[in-house]
PDB file of C-alpha atoms in Angstrom:
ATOM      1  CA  UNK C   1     -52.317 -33.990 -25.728  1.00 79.00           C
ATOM      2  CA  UNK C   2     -51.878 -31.583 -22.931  1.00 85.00           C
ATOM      3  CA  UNK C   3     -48.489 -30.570 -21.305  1.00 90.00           C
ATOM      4  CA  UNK C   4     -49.628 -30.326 -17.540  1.00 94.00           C
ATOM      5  CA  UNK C   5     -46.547 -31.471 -15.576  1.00 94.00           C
ATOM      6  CA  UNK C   6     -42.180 -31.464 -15.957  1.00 94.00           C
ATOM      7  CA  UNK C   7     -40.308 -33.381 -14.438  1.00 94.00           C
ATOM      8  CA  UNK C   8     -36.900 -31.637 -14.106  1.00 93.00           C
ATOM      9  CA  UNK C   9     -34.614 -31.277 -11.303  1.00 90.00           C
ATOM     10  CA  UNK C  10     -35.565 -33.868  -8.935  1.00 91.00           C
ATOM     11  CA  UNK C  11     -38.692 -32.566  -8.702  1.00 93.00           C
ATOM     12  CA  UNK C  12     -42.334 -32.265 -10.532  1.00 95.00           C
ATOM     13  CA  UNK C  13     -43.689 -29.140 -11.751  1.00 96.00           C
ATOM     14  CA  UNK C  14     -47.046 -28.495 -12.728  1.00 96.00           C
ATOM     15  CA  UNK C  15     -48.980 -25.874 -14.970  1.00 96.00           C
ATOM     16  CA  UNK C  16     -50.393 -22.938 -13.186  1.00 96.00           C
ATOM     17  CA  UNK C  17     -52.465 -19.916 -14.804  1.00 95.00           C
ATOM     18  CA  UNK C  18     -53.474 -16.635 -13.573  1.00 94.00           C
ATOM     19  CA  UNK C  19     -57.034 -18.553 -12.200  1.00 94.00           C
ATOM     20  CA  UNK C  20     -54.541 -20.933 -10.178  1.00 94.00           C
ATOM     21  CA  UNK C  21     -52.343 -18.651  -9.092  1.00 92.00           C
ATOM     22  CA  UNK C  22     -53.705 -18.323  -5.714  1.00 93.00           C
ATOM     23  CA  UNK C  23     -54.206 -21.763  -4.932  1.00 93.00           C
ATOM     24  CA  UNK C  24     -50.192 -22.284  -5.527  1.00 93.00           C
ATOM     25  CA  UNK C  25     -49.094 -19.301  -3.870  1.00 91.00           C
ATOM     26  CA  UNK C  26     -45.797 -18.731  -3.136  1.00 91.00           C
ATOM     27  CA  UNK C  27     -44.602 -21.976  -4.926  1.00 93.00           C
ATOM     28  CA  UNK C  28     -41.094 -21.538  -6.785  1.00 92.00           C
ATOM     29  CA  UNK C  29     -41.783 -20.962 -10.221  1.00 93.00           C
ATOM     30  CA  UNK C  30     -39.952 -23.764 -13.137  1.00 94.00           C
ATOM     31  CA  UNK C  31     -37.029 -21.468 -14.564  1.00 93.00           C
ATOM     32  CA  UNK C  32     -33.992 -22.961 -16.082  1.00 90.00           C
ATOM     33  CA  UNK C  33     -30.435 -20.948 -17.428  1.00 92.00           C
ATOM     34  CA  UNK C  34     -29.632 -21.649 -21.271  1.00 91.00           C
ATOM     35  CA  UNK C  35     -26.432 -21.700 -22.591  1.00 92.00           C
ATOM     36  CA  UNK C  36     -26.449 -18.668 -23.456  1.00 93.00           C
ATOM     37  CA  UNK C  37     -26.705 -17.095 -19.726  1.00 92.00           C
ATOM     38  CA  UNK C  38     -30.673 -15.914 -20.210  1.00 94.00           C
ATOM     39  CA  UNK C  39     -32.870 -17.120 -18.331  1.00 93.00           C
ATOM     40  CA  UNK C  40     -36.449 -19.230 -19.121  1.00 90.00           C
ATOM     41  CA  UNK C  41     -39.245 -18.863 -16.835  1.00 91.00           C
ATOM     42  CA  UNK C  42     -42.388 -21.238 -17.269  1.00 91.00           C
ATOM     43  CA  UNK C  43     -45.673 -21.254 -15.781  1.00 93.00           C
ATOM     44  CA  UNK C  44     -45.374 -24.339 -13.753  1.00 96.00           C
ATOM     45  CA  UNK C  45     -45.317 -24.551 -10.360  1.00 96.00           C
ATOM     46  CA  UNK C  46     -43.245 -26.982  -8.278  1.00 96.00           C
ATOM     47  CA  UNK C  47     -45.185 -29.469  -6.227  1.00 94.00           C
ATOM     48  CA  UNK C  48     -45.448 -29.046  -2.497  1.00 93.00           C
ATOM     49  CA  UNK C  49     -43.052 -31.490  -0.958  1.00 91.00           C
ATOM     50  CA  UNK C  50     -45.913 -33.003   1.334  1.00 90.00           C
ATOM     51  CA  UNK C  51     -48.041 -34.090  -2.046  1.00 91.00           C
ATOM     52  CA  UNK C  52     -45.526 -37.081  -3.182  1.00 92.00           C
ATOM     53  CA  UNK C  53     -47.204 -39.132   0.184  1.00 94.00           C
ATOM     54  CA  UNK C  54     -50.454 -37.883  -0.063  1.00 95.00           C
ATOM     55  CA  UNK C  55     -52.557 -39.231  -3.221  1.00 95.00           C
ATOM     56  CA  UNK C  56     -55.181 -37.235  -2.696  1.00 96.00           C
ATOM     57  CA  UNK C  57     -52.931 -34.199  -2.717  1.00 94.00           C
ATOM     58  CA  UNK C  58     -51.367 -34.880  -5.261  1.00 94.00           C
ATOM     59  CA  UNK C  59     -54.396 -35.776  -7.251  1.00 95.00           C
ATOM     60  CA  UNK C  60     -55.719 -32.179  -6.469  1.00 95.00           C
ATOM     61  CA  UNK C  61     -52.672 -30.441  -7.571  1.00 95.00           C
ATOM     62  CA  UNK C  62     -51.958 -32.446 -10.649  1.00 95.00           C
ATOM     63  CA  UNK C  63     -56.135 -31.935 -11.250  1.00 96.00           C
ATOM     64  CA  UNK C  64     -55.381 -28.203 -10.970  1.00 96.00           C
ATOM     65  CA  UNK C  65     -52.736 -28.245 -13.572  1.00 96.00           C
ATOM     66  CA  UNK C  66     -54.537 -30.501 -16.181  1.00 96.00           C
ATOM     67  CA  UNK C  67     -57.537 -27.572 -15.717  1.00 96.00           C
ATOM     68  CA  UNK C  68     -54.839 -24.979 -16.409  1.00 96.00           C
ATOM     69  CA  UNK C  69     -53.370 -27.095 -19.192  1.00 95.00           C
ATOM     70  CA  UNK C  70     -57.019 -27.049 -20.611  1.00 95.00           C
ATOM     71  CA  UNK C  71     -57.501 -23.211 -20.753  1.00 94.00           C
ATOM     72  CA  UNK C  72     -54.487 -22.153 -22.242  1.00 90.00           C
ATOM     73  CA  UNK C  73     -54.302 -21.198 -25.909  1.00 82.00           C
ATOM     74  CA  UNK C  74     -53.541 -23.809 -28.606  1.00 80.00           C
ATOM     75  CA  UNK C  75     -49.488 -23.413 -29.829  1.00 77.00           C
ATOM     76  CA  UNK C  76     -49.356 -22.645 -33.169  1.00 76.00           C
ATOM     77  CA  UNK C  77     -47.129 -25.324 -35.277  1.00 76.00           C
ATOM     78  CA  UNK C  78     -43.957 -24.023 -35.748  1.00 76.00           C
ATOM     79  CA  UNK C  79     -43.696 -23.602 -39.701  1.00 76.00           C
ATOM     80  CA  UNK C  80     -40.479 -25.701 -41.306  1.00 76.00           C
ATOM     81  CA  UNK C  81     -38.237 -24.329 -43.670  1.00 73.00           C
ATOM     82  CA  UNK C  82     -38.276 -25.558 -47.108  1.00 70.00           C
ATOM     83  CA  UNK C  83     -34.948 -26.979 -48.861  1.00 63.00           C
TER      84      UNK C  83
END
C-alpha cells in the first residue's frame, strides 16, 4: 500500500515531494521530538484548515499526496537479525 497521509496531533498530514512543493507552500512541515531530544522531520504537509469542510478540497490535497506517495522510491525491507 501507499503511506499518503498521518494523522498525528489533531491534525492530518499529507505526503508532499519536491513536484508538490509549490502547490503546498508555506504549509508547516510533520516533525516530531524523540526521546532522545533530536528531532524527525517528514515530508508531509499539514492540511489547510479550510479543507476539513470542503470535499472537494480536500479531495485535491489528499489526490496530491497519493500522486506523491506514488513517485517516491520503494523502502527497502528492513533485514531481521537471526537468533
Amino acid at each position: 500500500g501507499l503511506a499518503f497521509a498521518i494523522l498525528a496531533f489533531d491534525a492530518l498530514w499529507f505526503k508532499a515531494d519536491a513536484e508538490s512543493a509549490a502547490d503546498w507552500g508555506d504549509a508547516e512541515r510533520f516533525s516530531v521530538t524523540r526521546e532522545n531530544g533530536k528531532v524527525q522531520s517528514l515530508n508531509y504537509r499539514r492540511a489547510p484548515d479550510d479543507s476539513y469542510d470542503d470535499a472537494d478540497a480536500l479531495r485535491r490535497w489528499g489526490l496530491l499526496a497519493v500522486e506523491a506517495a506514488r513517485r517516491a522510491p520503494p523502502k527497502k525491507p528492513k533485514s531481521r537479525k537471526r537468533a
